[in-house]
Coordinates of C-alpha atoms in Angstrom, one line a residue:
M1 CA 102.5 -74.3 68.0
A2 CA 104.0 -74.1 64.5
V3 CA 102.8 -77.0 61.3
T4 CA 104.4 -77.0 58.1
V5 CA 102.5 -77.7 55.0
E6 CA 103.9 -78.5 51.2
V7 CA 101.3 -76.9 49.2
S8 CA 101.6 -77.2 45.2
L9 CA 100.3 -76.5 41.8
I10 CA 99.0 -79.2 39.4
S11 CA 102.0 -78.5 37.5
G12 CA 103.8 -80.0 40.6
R13 CA 106.0 -76.9 41.7
A14 CA 105.8 -76.8 45.5
V15 CA 106.9 -74.3 48.1
S16 CA 106.9 -75.1 52.3
V17 CA 104.7 -73.3 54.4
E18 CA 104.8 -72.8 57.9
A19 CA 102.3 -71.6 59.7
T20 CA 101.0 -71.7 64.0
L21 CA 97.9 -73.4 64.3
D22 CA 95.5 -70.4 65.0
T23 CA 96.0 -69.5 62.0
R24 CA 93.5 -68.1 59.2
V25 CA 93.7 -70.7 56.3
D26 CA 92.9 -67.9 53.5
N27 CA 96.2 -66.5 55.2
L28 CA 98.0 -69.4 54.7
K29 CA 96.8 -69.5 51.5
R30 CA 98.0 -66.1 50.5
R31 CA 101.4 -66.8 51.7
A32 CA 101.4 -69.6 49.3
Q33 CA 100.0 -67.7 46.3
T34 CA 102.9 -65.0 47.4
A35 CA 105.8 -67.6 47.5
L36 CA 104.5 -69.5 44.0
A37 CA 104.2 -66.2 42.1
V38 CA 100.1 -67.1 41.3
G39 CA 96.9 -65.0 41.5
P40 CA 94.6 -65.9 43.4
G41 CA 92.8 -70.3 43.7
R42 CA 91.9 -72.0 46.5
L43 CA 93.4 -75.1 48.2
C44 CA 92.7 -78.4 48.6
N45 CA 93.9 -81.2 50.7
A46 CA 95.3 -84.9 49.8
S47 CA 91.7 -86.2 49.7
G48 CA 90.7 -82.7 47.2
V49 CA 88.7 -81.0 49.8
I50 CA 88.4 -77.1 49.2
L51 CA 89.8 -75.8 52.4
D52 CA 86.8 -73.7 54.5
E53 CA 89.2 -70.2 54.7
A54 CA 87.5 -68.6 56.8
V55 CA 88.6 -71.1 60.0
T56 CA 91.6 -71.9 61.2
V57 CA 95.1 -74.1 60.9
Q58 CA 94.2 -76.4 63.4
M59 CA 90.0 -76.1 62.3
A60 CA 90.9 -77.5 59.3
G61 CA 92.4 -80.5 60.8
L62 CA 95.7 -79.7 59.5
Q63 CA 99.0 -81.5 60.3
N64 CA 102.6 -81.1 59.8
G65 CA 103.9 -82.7 56.3
D66 CA 99.9 -82.8 55.1
L67 CA 100.0 -81.9 51.6
L68 CA 97.8 -79.0 49.8
T69 CA 97.0 -77.8 46.5
L70 CA 96.9 -74.9 45.5
Q71 CA 93.7 -74.4 42.8
I72 CA 94.2 -72.4 39.8
G73 CA 90.9 -71.9 38.0
N74 CA 89.2 -69.7 35.7
I75 CA 86.4 -67.0 36.3
Q76 CA 82.5 -69.3 36.0
I77 CA 79.6 -67.6 35.0
K78 CA 76.2 -67.9 35.3
S79 CA 73.3 -66.3 33.8
S80 CA 69.8 -66.0 34.5
Q81 CA 66.8 -63.8 32.3
C82 CA 68.4 -60.9 33.7
A83 CA 71.5 -60.4 35.4
F84 CA 74.7 -62.4 36.0
A85 CA 76.5 -64.3 38.9
A86 CA 80.8 -65.1 38.7
I87 CA 82.8 -67.7 40.8
Q88 CA 86.0 -66.2 41.2
A89 CA 89.0 -68.0 41.1
D90 CA 89.0 -67.8 45.3
G91 CA 85.7 -69.3 45.8
C92 CA 83.7 -65.6 45.7
V93 CA 80.7 -64.3 44.1
V94 CA 80.4 -61.3 42.5
S95 CA 76.9 -60.8 40.5
W96 CA 76.0 -57.9 38.7
G97 CA 72.3 -56.8 36.0
L98 CA 68.7 -56.5 37.6
D99 CA 67.7 -56.9 41.5
A100 CA 64.6 -59.0 41.5
Y101 CA 66.4 -61.3 38.5
G102 CA 69.6 -62.0 40.8
G103 CA 71.5 -59.0 40.4
D104 CA 72.3 -58.2 43.7
C105 CA 73.7 -61.1 46.1
S106 CA 74.8 -58.3 48.7
A107 CA 72.8 -59.6 51.5
V108 CA 74.5 -63.0 50.9
R109 CA 77.9 -62.3 50.4
E110 CA 79.0 -63.3 53.5
Q111 CA 78.0 -66.8 53.4
L112 CA 79.4 -66.9 49.8
R113 CA 82.7 -68.1 50.7
N114 CA 83.8 -71.6 48.7
V115 CA 81.7 -71.7 46.3
Q116 CA 82.0 -75.0 44.0
H117 CA 78.6 -74.7 41.5
L118 CA 76.4 -72.5 40.3
Q119 CA 72.9 -73.0 39.1
S120 CA 69.8 -70.4 38.3
N121 CA 67.0 -70.4 36.8
T122 CA 64.6 -67.4 35.4
G123 CA 65.8 -65.3 38.3
A124 CA 67.1 -66.3 41.5
F125 CA 70.3 -68.1 41.7
A126 CA 71.7 -71.7 44.4
A127 CA 75.0 -71.4 45.1
I128 CA 76.4 -75.4 45.9
L129 CA 79.5 -74.3 48.9
G130 CA 83.0 -76.4 49.2
D131 CA 80.9 -78.2 52.5
G132 CA 77.8 -79.8 50.1
S133 CA 75.6 -77.2 51.5
V134 CA 73.3 -74.6 50.2
D135 CA 71.6 -71.8 51.9
Q136 CA 70.2 -73.7 54.7
L137 CA 70.2 -77.4 52.7
E138 CA 73.1 -79.4 53.2
N139 CA 75.7 -82.3 51.4
V140 CA 74.5 -81.1 48.2
R141 CA 75.9 -83.0 45.7
C142 CA 74.1 -80.7 42.8
V143 CA 71.4 -78.5 41.5
Q144 CA 68.8 -78.3 38.6
S145 CA 66.4 -76.1 37.6
T146 CA 63.7 -75.1 36.3
R147 CA 61.8 -71.7 35.0
Y148 CA 61.1 -70.6 38.7
A149 CA 62.0 -73.8 40.7
F150 CA 65.7 -75.4 42.0
A151 CA 66.0 -79.3 43.1
A152 CA 68.7 -80.7 45.2
I153 CA 70.4 -84.2 44.8
R154 CA 72.1 -84.5 48.3
K155 CA 75.0 -86.9 49.5
D156 CA 72.8 -89.6 50.0
G157 CA 70.1 -90.0 47.2
S158 CA 67.6 -88.0 48.2
V159 CA 65.9 -84.8 46.6
V160 CA 65.3 -81.3 48.5
T161 CA 62.6 -78.8 46.2
W162 CA 61.9 -75.2 46.4
G163 CA 60.3 -72.9 44.6
D164 CA 57.2 -71.8 42.2
K165 CA 55.0 -75.4 42.8
E166 CA 54.2 -75.2 39.4
C167 CA 57.8 -75.4 37.8
G168 CA 58.2 -78.4 40.5
G169 CA 59.2 -76.8 43.6
D170 CA 57.1 -79.0 45.7
S171 CA 57.7 -82.4 44.8
S172 CA 55.9 -83.7 48.2
A173 CA 53.8 -86.1 46.2
V174 CA 56.4 -88.0 45.0
Q175 CA 58.7 -88.0 47.8
Q176 CA 58.8 -91.2 48.5
Q177 CA 60.0 -92.8 45.7
L178 CA 62.8 -90.2 45.3
N179 CA 65.2 -92.3 47.0
D180 CA 68.9 -93.1 45.1
V181 CA 68.8 -90.5 43.0
Q182 CA 71.9 -90.5 40.3
H183 CA 70.8 -87.5 38.0
I184 CA 67.9 -84.6 37.4
Q185 CA 67.1 -83.3 34.2
S186 CA 64.2 -80.7 33.6
T187 CA 62.2 -78.7 31.0
D188 CA 60.9 -75.6 31.9
F189 CA 58.0 -76.2 34.0
A190 CA 59.1 -80.0 35.0
F191 CA 62.2 -82.6 37.0
A192 CA 62.9 -85.2 36.1
A193 CA 65.2 -87.4 38.3
V194 CA 66.9 -90.8 37.1
L195 CA 67.0 -93.3 40.3
G196 CA 69.9 -96.3 40.6
N197 CA 67.8 -99.2 39.7
G198 CA 67.0 -97.0 35.9
S199 CA 63.7 -96.0 36.8
V200 CA 62.1 -92.6 36.3
V201 CA 60.3 -90.1 38.8
S202 CA 59.0 -86.9 37.4
W203 CA 57.5 -83.9 39.1
G204 CA 56.1 -80.7 38.1
D205 CA 53.5 -79.2 35.8
W206 CA 51.4 -82.4 34.9
A207 CA 50.2 -80.9 31.4
C208 CA 53.3 -79.4 30.3
S209 CA 56.0 -83.1 30.7
S210 CA 55.7 -84.5 34.0
H211 CA 53.0 -86.9 32.8
S212 CA 55.2 -89.7 32.3
N213 CA 52.0 -92.2 33.2
P214 CA 51.9 -92.8 29.4
V215 CA 55.5 -94.5 29.2
Q216 CA 56.6 -95.4 32.4
D217 CA 56.6 -99.0 31.8
Q218 CA 59.7 -98.3 29.2
L219 CA 60.8 -95.9 31.4
R220 CA 63.2 -98.9 32.8
G221 CA 67.4 -99.2 32.5
V222 CA 67.7 -95.2 32.1
K223 CA 71.3 -94.2 32.0
Q224 CA 70.5 -90.5 31.0
I225 CA 68.0 -87.5 29.9
Q226 CA 67.6 -84.6 27.5
S227 CA 64.6 -82.4 27.5
A228 CA 63.4 -79.5 25.4
E229 CA 61.3 -76.6 27.1
R230 CA 58.1 -79.0 27.5
A231 CA 59.6 -82.4 26.9
F232 CA 62.3 -85.2 27.8
A233 CA 63.8 -88.6 25.9
A234 CA 65.2 -90.8 28.4
I235 CA 67.9 -92.9 26.8
R236 CA 68.1 -96.5 27.6
W237 CA 71.6 -99.2 28.4
N238 CA 70.4 -100.8 24.8
G239 CA 70.5 -97.4 22.5
S240 CA 67.6 -96.9 22.6
V241 CA 65.2 -93.6 23.3
V242 CA 62.0 -92.6 25.1
S243 CA 59.7 -89.3 24.8
W244 CA 57.1 -87.8 26.7
G245 CA 56.1 -84.3 27.1
D246 CA 54.5 -81.9 25.0
R247 CA 53.3 -83.9 22.2
T248 CA 54.2 -81.3 19.5
G249 CA 57.4 -79.9 20.8
G250 CA 59.7 -83.9 20.9
G251 CA 57.4 -84.9 23.7
N252 CA 56.4 -87.9 20.5
S253 CA 58.8 -89.7 18.4
A254 CA 56.6 -92.5 17.1
A255 CA 57.6 -91.4 14.0
V256 CA 61.2 -92.4 14.2
Q257 CA 60.7 -95.1 17.0
H258 CA 62.3 -97.2 14.4
Q259 CA 65.2 -95.2 13.6
L260 CA 66.8 -95.0 17.5
Q261 CA 68.9 -97.6 18.3
N262 CA 72.2 -97.4 19.4
V263 CA 71.8 -94.0 20.9
Q264 CA 74.3 -92.2 22.3
K265 CA 72.9 -88.8 23.2
V266 CA 70.6 -86.3 22.6
Q267 CA 70.6 -82.8 21.9
S268 CA 67.4 -80.5 22.5
T269 CA 66.5 -76.5 20.8
K270 CA 63.5 -75.3 22.4
R271 CA 61.2 -77.0 20.6
A272 CA 62.9 -80.3 19.3
L273 CA 65.2 -82.8 20.0
A274 CA 68.4 -84.4 17.6
A275 CA 69.9 -88.3 18.7
I276 CA 73.4 -89.4 17.3
L277 CA 73.8 -92.6 17.0
S278 CA 77.0 -95.3 16.9
D279 CA 77.0 -95.0 13.6
G280 CA 77.1 -91.2 12.9
S281 CA 73.9 -90.6 11.8
V282 CA 71.1 -88.0 13.2
V283 CA 67.5 -88.7 13.7
V284 CA 65.1 -85.8 15.3
W285 CA 61.9 -85.4 16.1
G286 CA 59.9 -82.6 17.0
D287 CA 58.5 -79.0 15.8
E288 CA 60.4 -79.0 12.2
A289 CA 60.2 -75.2 12.6
H290 CA 63.3 -75.5 15.5
G291 CA 65.1 -78.2 14.1
G292 CA 62.8 -81.1 14.2
N293 CA 63.2 -81.6 10.2
C294 CA 66.0 -81.8 9.2
S295 CA 65.7 -83.5 5.6
S296 CA 67.3 -81.1 3.4
V297 CA 70.8 -81.8 5.1
Q298 CA 70.2 -85.2 6.1
S299 CA 72.6 -86.7 3.3
E300 CA 75.8 -84.2 5.2
L301 CA 74.6 -86.0 8.8
Q302 CA 77.2 -88.9 8.8
G303 CA 80.3 -89.7 10.9
V304 CA 79.2 -86.5 13.5

């Protein structure tokens, strides 16, 4: 039995492609690429889900008359300390650099198909596949990393961590609190998770940045977190900021707290943080040698 599907580009240009039920999706994709005279891409169904190229048309659930989109994307590249990994337009991964830092992915190359996103830390890479899996993890929404650990948010809002315990690879002490997680931010040594109710849970190296107890009562109504090397800064829905961690590296914003109102965004260097306010002005704090003092250009920091 044969089915005919319509494959279109984002531009709207489309072709009809016929295939049997036992035709592999990668074969179907190649026919579409040839007919459309375009380079490698990925096929998505009407719901935007990228199809697994290793399965057949029947296994992919394709039916006569289905509308598919061929996504032609740019190469995405991530880096560890001494290696690179690139997602090609067809969803495969190429890596190079020092093997010990993730430069050799040959052992898992056959698994690196239909890759959506890459995350890296100092010496390793983690890939999220089209079906939401990461290695043995399933239904993963996103992955964040510290220097030597990873944290994955699953689609049900739970979190799975692995790697160096001292860098956040073990979240068992706060696991019961990690429900309905919306976002995760990281320093070099710790993670901080924003929950659906606007509260924050942090874990990892206690001395460096995970110790949020002194400000825990203030961590309510949080919408976003930014991080420096060893400090966090949380933007609350009311536009105020709460910071914690290394006091000399951005973890103490007390000196400028009265200025941190109507904050729209926070950016960081290694040991300092800068907040853009709604009026376009900028407030900074942290290590002066790393940008924590902008007095020499303060008059120019308007309309940012």
